[in-house]
Amino acid sequence: MSYVLIRSGETDFDVEARVQGTIDLPLTIQGRTEVDAAAEELRSVPVEVVYCCPGEPAFSTARVIGRALDLPVKPLRELDNMHFGLWQGMPVEEIRRKQPKVFRQWQEDPTSVCPPEGETFADVHARVLEALRKPVKKGQSFAIVAPEPLATLIGCVLKGEEPRLAGPLERPLQIVEVIQPPAAVEPASIARGFGLSALRRLSYR
């Protein structure tokens, strides 16, 4: 059993270094090329279903992969990207210039910052745990398509690592990441761990 984390293909906001959050944008030509390459890479990986963020970049990415590999695609609203409130659409550089202290904190610990009128990390983490509960409990091999910073958080949860978010200037090197769950942990026990105890550890945020 394995999980496959797929980061959404490139959009114009990625090119322009803007905060995308939940804004729906189509893939760029480069983004589509990235997705086609990801689909080819996954042909040798056993996957039963593709779950995805319902936002346009992730759904478009998942749809291409689903068609290429003849897999069902299931959008989950709990996997929607983090809502960045008033920061959505803003250039990252503008946030750095106007709010230097907050930006520095965002770089050093992205989980500690709540954008104005946006989501807290605890809320995002809670819904990601809920979204992953059933797929993990089923013990199936699946792929998940999500944009950053959500993809980093999903990867941490599936690996059993301390939950974190990608920072504003963080650009993961790989689009496709095959994750082997910890050998000592059964799927059912992982699913049971997606509960209040995990959230209590984040109560100090």
PDB file of C-alpha atoms in Angstrom:
ATOM      1  CA  MET A   1       0.000   0.000   0.000  1.00  0.00           C
ATOM      2  CA  SER A   2       1.220   3.476  -0.854  1.00  0.00           C
ATOM      3  CA  TYR A   3      -0.063   7.011  -1.178  1.00  0.00           C
ATOM      4  CA  VAL A   4       0.812   9.406  -3.979  1.00  0.00           C
ATOM      5  CA  LEU A   5       0.866  13.146  -3.343  1.00  0.00           C
ATOM      6  CA  ILE A   6       0.586  15.227  -6.513  1.00  0.00           C
ATOM      7  CA  ARG A   7       1.014  18.977  -6.437  1.00  0.00           C
ATOM      8  CA  SER A   8      -1.197  20.974  -8.787  1.00  0.00           C
ATOM      9  CA  GLY A   9       0.287  22.143 -12.066  1.00  0.00           C
ATOM     10  CA  GLU A  10       1.526  25.690 -12.522  1.00  0.00           C
ATOM     11  CA  THR A  11      -0.857  28.671 -12.782  1.00  0.00           C
ATOM     12  CA  ASP A  12      -0.246  32.316 -13.673  1.00  0.00           C
ATOM     13  CA  PHE A  13      -0.191  33.178  -9.964  1.00  0.00           C
ATOM     14  CA  ASP A  14       2.723  30.775  -9.474  1.00  0.00           C
ATOM     15  CA  VAL A  15       4.603  32.567 -12.237  1.00  0.00           C
ATOM     16  CA  GLU A  16       3.727  35.988 -10.792  1.00  0.00           C
ATOM     17  CA  ALA A  17       4.438  34.946  -7.174  1.00  0.00           C
ATOM     18  CA  ARG A  18       0.936  35.839  -5.991  1.00  0.00           C
ATOM     19  CA  VAL A  19      -1.048  34.265  -3.157  1.00  0.00           C
ATOM     20  CA  GLN A  20      -3.560  31.947  -4.782  1.00  0.00           C
ATOM     21  CA  GLY A  21      -5.422  30.334  -1.903  1.00  0.00           C
ATOM     22  CA  THR A  22      -8.895  29.302  -3.089  1.00  0.00           C
ATOM     23  CA  ILE A  23      -8.946  31.402  -6.278  1.00  0.00           C
ATOM     24  CA  ASP A  24      -9.756  29.270  -9.327  1.00  0.00           C
ATOM     25  CA  LEU A  25      -7.205  29.616 -12.117  1.00  0.00           C
ATOM     26  CA  PRO A  26      -6.491  27.455 -15.170  1.00  0.00           C
ATOM     27  CA  LEU A  27      -3.187  25.696 -15.649  1.00  0.00           C
ATOM     28  CA  THR A  28      -0.548  27.399 -17.754  1.00  0.00           C
ATOM     29  CA  ILE A  29       0.974  25.620 -20.749  1.00  0.00           C
ATOM     30  CA  GLN A  30       3.905  24.726 -18.499  1.00  0.00           C
ATOM     31  CA  GLY A  31       1.452  23.487 -15.878  1.00  0.00           C
ATOM     32  CA  ARG A  32      -0.229  21.173 -18.367  1.00  0.00           C
ATOM     33  CA  THR A  33       3.190  19.866 -19.439  1.00  0.00           C
ATOM     34  CA  GLU A  34       3.997  19.148 -15.783  1.00  0.00           C
ATOM     35  CA  VAL A  35       0.731  17.266 -15.335  1.00  0.00           C
ATOM     36  CA  ASP A  36       1.225  15.170 -18.476  1.00  0.00           C
ATOM     37  CA  ALA A  37       4.692  14.210 -17.206  1.00  0.00           C
ATOM     38  CA  ALA A  38       3.243  13.319 -13.798  1.00  0.00           C
ATOM     39  CA  ALA A  39       0.669  11.040 -15.427  1.00  0.00           C
ATOM     40  CA  GLU A  40       3.422   9.189 -17.288  1.00  0.00           C
ATOM     41  CA  GLU A  41       5.437   8.845 -14.092  1.00  0.00           C
ATOM     42  CA  LEU A  42       2.451   7.283 -12.323  1.00  0.00           C
ATOM     43  CA  ARG A  43       1.779   4.557 -14.887  1.00  0.00           C
ATOM     44  CA  SER A  44       3.923   2.121 -12.909  1.00  0.00           C
ATOM     45  CA  VAL A  45       2.457   3.074  -9.509  1.00  0.00           C
ATOM     46  CA  PRO A  46      -0.569   1.066  -8.290  1.00  0.00           C
ATOM     47  CA  VAL A  47      -3.334   3.557  -7.472  1.00  0.00           C
ATOM     48  CA  GLU A  48      -7.060   2.870  -7.108  1.00  0.00           C
ATOM     49  CA  VAL A  49      -8.545   6.356  -7.000  1.00  0.00           C
ATOM     50  CA  VAL A  50      -7.543  10.027  -7.261  1.00  0.00           C
ATOM     51  CA  TYR A  51      -8.831  12.394  -4.573  1.00  0.00           C
ATOM     52  CA  CYS A  52      -8.389  16.098  -5.094  1.00  0.00           C
ATOM     53  CA  CYS A  53      -8.992  19.614  -3.926  1.00  0.00           C
ATOM     54  CA  PRO A  54     -12.136  20.927  -5.691  1.00  0.00           C
ATOM     55  CA  GLY A  55     -10.351  24.103  -6.840  1.00  0.00           C
ATOM     56  CA  GLU A  56      -9.651  24.484 -10.555  1.00  0.00           C
ATOM     57  CA  PRO A  57      -5.859  23.903 -10.636  1.00  0.00           C
ATOM     58  CA  ALA A  58      -6.066  20.700  -8.580  1.00  0.00           C
ATOM     59  CA  PHE A  59      -9.225  19.410 -10.264  1.00  0.00           C
ATOM     60  CA  SER A  60      -7.769  20.016 -13.740  1.00  0.00           C
ATOM     61  CA  THR A  61      -4.594  18.220 -12.688  1.00  0.00           C
ATOM     62  CA  ALA A  62      -6.557  15.290 -11.244  1.00  0.00           C
ATOM     63  CA  ARG A  63      -8.804  15.045 -14.301  1.00  0.00           C
ATOM     64  CA  VAL A  64      -5.836  14.760 -16.678  1.00  0.00           C
ATOM     65  CA  ILE A  65      -4.238  12.081 -14.501  1.00  0.00           C
ATOM     66  CA  GLY A  66      -7.531  10.225 -14.057  1.00  0.00           C
ATOM     67  CA  ARG A  67      -8.144  10.095 -17.799  1.00  0.00           C
ATOM     68  CA  ALA A  68      -4.581   9.044 -18.587  1.00  0.00           C
ATOM     69  CA  LEU A  69      -4.624   6.219 -16.036  1.00  0.00           C
ATOM     70  CA  ASP A  70      -8.338   5.339 -16.268  1.00  0.00           C
ATOM     71  CA  LEU A  71      -8.930   6.139 -12.594  1.00  0.00           C
ATOM     72  CA  PRO A  72     -11.963   7.661 -10.852  1.00  0.00           C
ATOM     73  CA  VAL A  73     -11.505  11.248  -9.666  1.00  0.00           C
ATOM     74  CA  LYS A  74     -13.217  12.326  -6.445  1.00  0.00           C
ATOM     75  CA  PRO A  75     -13.075  15.996  -5.355  1.00  0.00           C
ATOM     76  CA  LEU A  76     -13.386  16.455  -1.586  1.00  0.00           C
ATOM     77  CA  ARG A  77     -14.470  19.840  -0.253  1.00  0.00           C
ATOM     78  CA  GLU A  78     -12.394  19.263   2.904  1.00  0.00           C
ATOM     79  CA  LEU A  79      -9.304  19.273   0.672  1.00  0.00           C
ATOM     80  CA  ASP A  80      -9.912  22.817  -0.564  1.00  0.00           C
ATOM     81  CA  ASN A  81      -6.801  24.946  -0.321  1.00  0.00           C
ATOM     82  CA  MET A  82      -6.203  27.209   2.662  1.00  0.00           C
ATOM     83  CA  HIS A  83      -8.232  30.426   2.406  1.00  0.00           C
ATOM     84  CA  PHE A  84      -5.878  33.398   2.619  1.00  0.00           C
ATOM     85  CA  GLY A  85      -8.580  36.020   3.087  1.00  0.00           C
ATOM     86  CA  LEU A  86      -7.524  39.520   2.045  1.00  0.00           C
ATOM     87  CA  TRP A  87      -4.129  38.241   0.920  1.00  0.00           C
ATOM     88  CA  GLN A  88      -5.605  36.218  -1.937  1.00  0.00           C
ATOM     89  CA  GLY A  89      -4.430  37.592  -5.268  1.00  0.00           C
ATOM     90  CA  MET A  90      -1.774  39.816  -3.674  1.00  0.00           C
ATOM     91  CA  PRO A  91       1.860  39.617  -4.783  1.00  0.00           C
ATOM     92  CA  VAL A  92       3.954  37.994  -2.066  1.00  0.00           C
ATOM     93  CA  GLU A  93       6.413  40.873  -2.364  1.00  0.00           C
ATOM     94  CA  GLU A  94       3.657  43.384  -1.548  1.00  0.00           C
ATOM     95  CA  ILE A  95       2.835  41.552   1.676  1.00  0.00           C
ATOM     96  CA  ARG A  96       6.529  41.518   2.563  1.00  0.00           C
ATOM     97  CA  ARG A  97       6.765  45.270   1.956  1.00  0.00           C
ATOM     98  CA  LYS A  98       3.573  46.312   3.763  1.00  0.00           C
ATOM     99  CA  GLN A  99       3.725  43.887   6.706  1.00  0.00           C
ATOM    100  CA  PRO A 100       7.396  42.981   7.218  1.00  0.00           C
ATOM    101  CA  LYS A 101       6.991  41.573  10.750  1.00  0.00           C
ATOM    102  CA  VAL A 102       4.037  39.393   9.822  1.00  0.00           C
ATOM    103  CA  PHE A 103       5.813  38.271   6.668  1.00  0.00           C
ATOM    104  CA  ARG A 104       8.891  37.260   8.652  1.00  0.00           C
ATOM    105  CA  GLN A 105       6.696  35.237  10.995  1.00  0.00           C
ATOM    106  CA  TRP A 106       4.965  33.664   7.986  1.00  0.00           C
ATOM    107  CA  GLN A 107       8.338  32.596   6.631  1.00  0.00           C
ATOM    108  CA  GLU A 108       9.623  31.234   9.935  1.00  0.00           C
ATOM    109  CA  ASP A 109       6.444  29.431  11.031  1.00  0.00           C
ATOM    110  CA  PRO A 110       3.617  29.412   8.458  1.00  0.00           C
ATOM    111  CA  THR A 111       1.325  27.542  10.868  1.00  0.00           C
ATOM    112  CA  SER A 112       1.339  30.473  13.301  1.00  0.00           C
ATOM    113  CA  VAL A 113      -0.069  33.062  10.895  1.00  0.00           C
ATOM    114  CA  CYS A 114      -3.749  33.612  10.120  1.00  0.00           C
ATOM    115  CA  PRO A 115      -4.216  35.917   7.119  1.00  0.00           C
ATOM    116  CA  PRO A 116      -6.717  38.769   7.637  1.00  0.00           C
ATOM    117  CA  GLU A 117     -10.215  37.283   7.166  1.00  0.00           C
ATOM    118  CA  GLY A 118      -8.575  33.968   6.300  1.00  0.00           C
ATOM    119  CA  GLU A 119      -8.369  30.485   7.821  1.00  0.00           C
ATOM    120  CA  THR A 120      -6.361  29.410  10.829  1.00  0.00           C
ATOM    121  CA  PHE A 121      -3.956  26.510  10.541  1.00  0.00           C
ATOM    122  CA  ALA A 122      -5.931  24.562  13.163  1.00  0.00           C
ATOM    123  CA  ASP A 123      -9.081  24.786  11.023  1.00  0.00           C
ATOM    124  CA  VAL A 124      -7.255  23.703   7.873  1.00  0.00           C
ATOM    125  CA  HIS A 125      -5.564  20.832   9.688  1.00  0.00           C
ATOM    126  CA  ALA A 126      -8.875  19.642  11.152  1.00  0.00           C
ATOM    127  CA  ARG A 127     -10.596  19.368   7.789  1.00  0.00           C
ATOM    128  CA  VAL A 128      -7.595  17.664   6.171  1.00  0.00           C
ATOM    129  CA  LEU A 129      -7.660  15.036   8.918  1.00  0.00           C
ATOM    130  CA  GLU A 130     -11.371  14.524   8.323  1.00  0.00           C
ATOM    131  CA  ALA A 131     -10.862  14.203   4.562  1.00  0.00           C
ATOM    132  CA  LEU A 132      -8.150  11.548   4.951  1.00  0.00           C
ATOM    133  CA  ARG A 133      -9.876   9.493   7.623  1.00  0.00           C
ATOM    134  CA  LYS A 134     -11.981   7.254   5.350  1.00  0.00           C
ATOM    135  CA  PRO A 135      -9.454   6.682   2.528  1.00  0.00           C
ATOM    136  CA  VAL A 136      -6.750   5.711   5.019  1.00  0.00           C
ATOM    137  CA  LYS A 137      -9.085   3.481   7.006  1.00  0.00           C
ATOM    138  CA  LYS A 138     -10.039   1.591   3.828  1.00  0.00           C
ATOM    139  CA  GLY A 139      -6.399   0.622   3.385  1.00  0.00           C
ATOM    140  CA  GLN A 140      -6.452   1.512  -0.306  1.00  0.00           C
ATOM    141  CA  SER A 141      -3.656   2.932  -2.403  1.00  0.00           C
ATOM    142  CA  PHE A 142      -4.696   6.374  -3.557  1.00  0.00           C
ATOM    143  CA  ALA A 143      -3.422   9.616  -5.038  1.00  0.00           C
ATOM    144  CA  ILE A 144      -4.216  13.088  -3.739  1.00  0.00           C
ATOM    145  CA  VAL A 145      -3.902  16.233  -5.837  1.00  0.00           C
ATOM    146  CA  ALA A 146      -3.595  19.510  -3.951  1.00  0.00           C
ATOM    147  CA  PRO A 147      -1.949  22.923  -4.304  1.00  0.00           C
ATOM    148  CA  GLU A 148       0.518  24.426  -1.876  1.00  0.00           C
ATOM    149  CA  PRO A 149       0.546  25.108   1.000  1.00  0.00           C
ATOM    150  CA  LEU A 150      -2.045  22.350   1.542  1.00  0.00           C
ATOM    151  CA  ALA A 151       0.018  19.677  -0.229  1.00  0.00           C
ATOM    152  CA  THR A 152       2.832  19.973   2.316  1.00  0.00           C
ATOM    153  CA  LEU A 153       0.362  19.516   5.184  1.00  0.00           C
ATOM    154  CA  ILE A 154      -1.210  16.454   3.531  1.00  0.00           C
ATOM    155  CA  GLY A 155       2.233  14.943   3.027  1.00  0.00           C
ATOM    156  CA  CYS A 156       3.091  15.424   6.699  1.00  0.00           C
ATOM    157  CA  VAL A 157      -0.140  13.753   7.812  1.00  0.00           C
ATOM    158  CA  LEU A 158       0.350  10.733   5.537  1.00  0.00           C
ATOM    159  CA  LYS A 159       3.970  10.323   6.654  1.00  0.00           C
ATOM    160  CA  GLY A 160       3.101  10.649  10.340  1.00  0.00           C
ATOM    161  CA  GLU A 161       5.266  13.770  10.654  1.00  0.00           C
ATOM    162  CA  GLU A 162       4.754  16.980  12.599  1.00  0.00           C
ATOM    163  CA  PRO A 163       2.162  18.950  10.592  1.00  0.00           C
ATOM    164  CA  ARG A 164       3.439  22.014   8.771  1.00  0.00           C
ATOM    165  CA  LEU A 165       2.646  24.280   5.838  1.00  0.00           C
ATOM    166  CA  ALA A 166       4.848  25.402   2.991  1.00  0.00           C
ATOM    167  CA  GLY A 167       6.080  28.964   3.467  1.00  0.00           C
ATOM    168  CA  PRO A 168       5.413  31.883   1.100  1.00  0.00           C
ATOM    169  CA  LEU A 169       8.692  31.464  -0.779  1.00  0.00           C
ATOM    170  CA  GLU A 170       8.922  27.680  -0.539  1.00  0.00           C
ATOM    171  CA  ARG A 171       8.806  25.835  -3.857  1.00  0.00           C
ATOM    172  CA  PRO A 172       8.833  22.017  -3.587  1.00  0.00           C
ATOM    173  CA  LEU A 173      11.179  20.384  -6.083  1.00  0.00           C
ATOM    174  CA  GLN A 174       8.966  17.430  -6.971  1.00  0.00           C
ATOM    175  CA  ILE A 175       5.412  17.415  -8.268  1.00  0.00           C
ATOM    176  CA  VAL A 176       4.874  13.702  -7.619  1.00  0.00           C
ATOM    177  CA  GLU A 177       5.785  12.170  -4.274  1.00  0.00           C
ATOM    178  CA  VAL A 178       5.177   8.488  -3.516  1.00  0.00           C
ATOM    179  CA  ILE A 179       4.658   8.022   0.218  1.00  0.00           C
ATOM    180  CA  GLN A 180       5.060   4.746   2.067  1.00  0.00           C
ATOM    181  CA  PRO A 181       3.206   4.943   5.398  1.00  0.00           C
ATOM    182  CA  PRO A 182       5.279   4.052   8.485  1.00  0.00           C
ATOM    183  CA  ALA A 183       5.747   0.265   8.491  1.00  0.00           C
ATOM    184  CA  ALA A 184       4.954  -0.026  12.193  1.00  0.00           C
ATOM    185  CA  VAL A 185       1.605   1.744  11.837  1.00  0.00           C
ATOM    186  CA  GLU A 186      -1.505  -0.017  10.552  1.00  0.00           C
ATOM    187  CA  PRO A 187      -3.996   2.000   8.447  1.00  0.00           C
ATOM    188  CA  ALA A 188      -6.721   1.612  11.071  1.00  0.00           C
ATOM    189  CA  SER A 189      -4.499   3.014  13.797  1.00  0.00           C
ATOM    190  CA  ILE A 190      -3.487   5.911  11.549  1.00  0.00           C
ATOM    191  CA  ALA A 191      -7.165   6.670  10.993  1.00  0.00           C
ATOM    192  CA  ARG A 192      -7.877   6.546  14.721  1.00  0.00           C
ATOM    193  CA  GLY A 193      -5.049   9.025  15.207  1.00  0.00           C
ATOM    194  CA  PHE A 194      -6.836  11.525  12.962  1.00  0.00           C
ATOM    195  CA  GLY A 195      -8.890  12.736  15.890  1.00  0.00           C
ATOM    196  CA  LEU A 196      -9.036  15.005  18.890  1.00  0.00           C
ATOM    197  CA  SER A 197      -5.657  13.999  20.273  1.00  0.00           C
ATOM    198  CA  ALA A 198      -3.952  15.326  17.139  1.00  0.00           C
ATOM    199  CA  LEU A 199      -5.894  18.559  17.353  1.00  0.00           C
ATOM    200  CA  ARG A 200      -5.203  19.031  21.056  1.00  0.00           C
ATOM    201  CA  ARG A 201      -1.491  19.092  20.278  1.00  0.00           C
ATOM    202  CA  LEU A 202      -2.196  22.140  18.118  1.00  0.00           C
ATOM    203  CA  SER A 203      -4.287  24.016  20.651  1.00  0.00           C
ATOM    204  CA  TYR A 204      -1.408  26.333  21.506  1.00  0.00           C
ATOM    205  CA  ARG A 205      -1.325  27.728  17.962  1.00  0.00           C
TER     206      ARG A 205
END
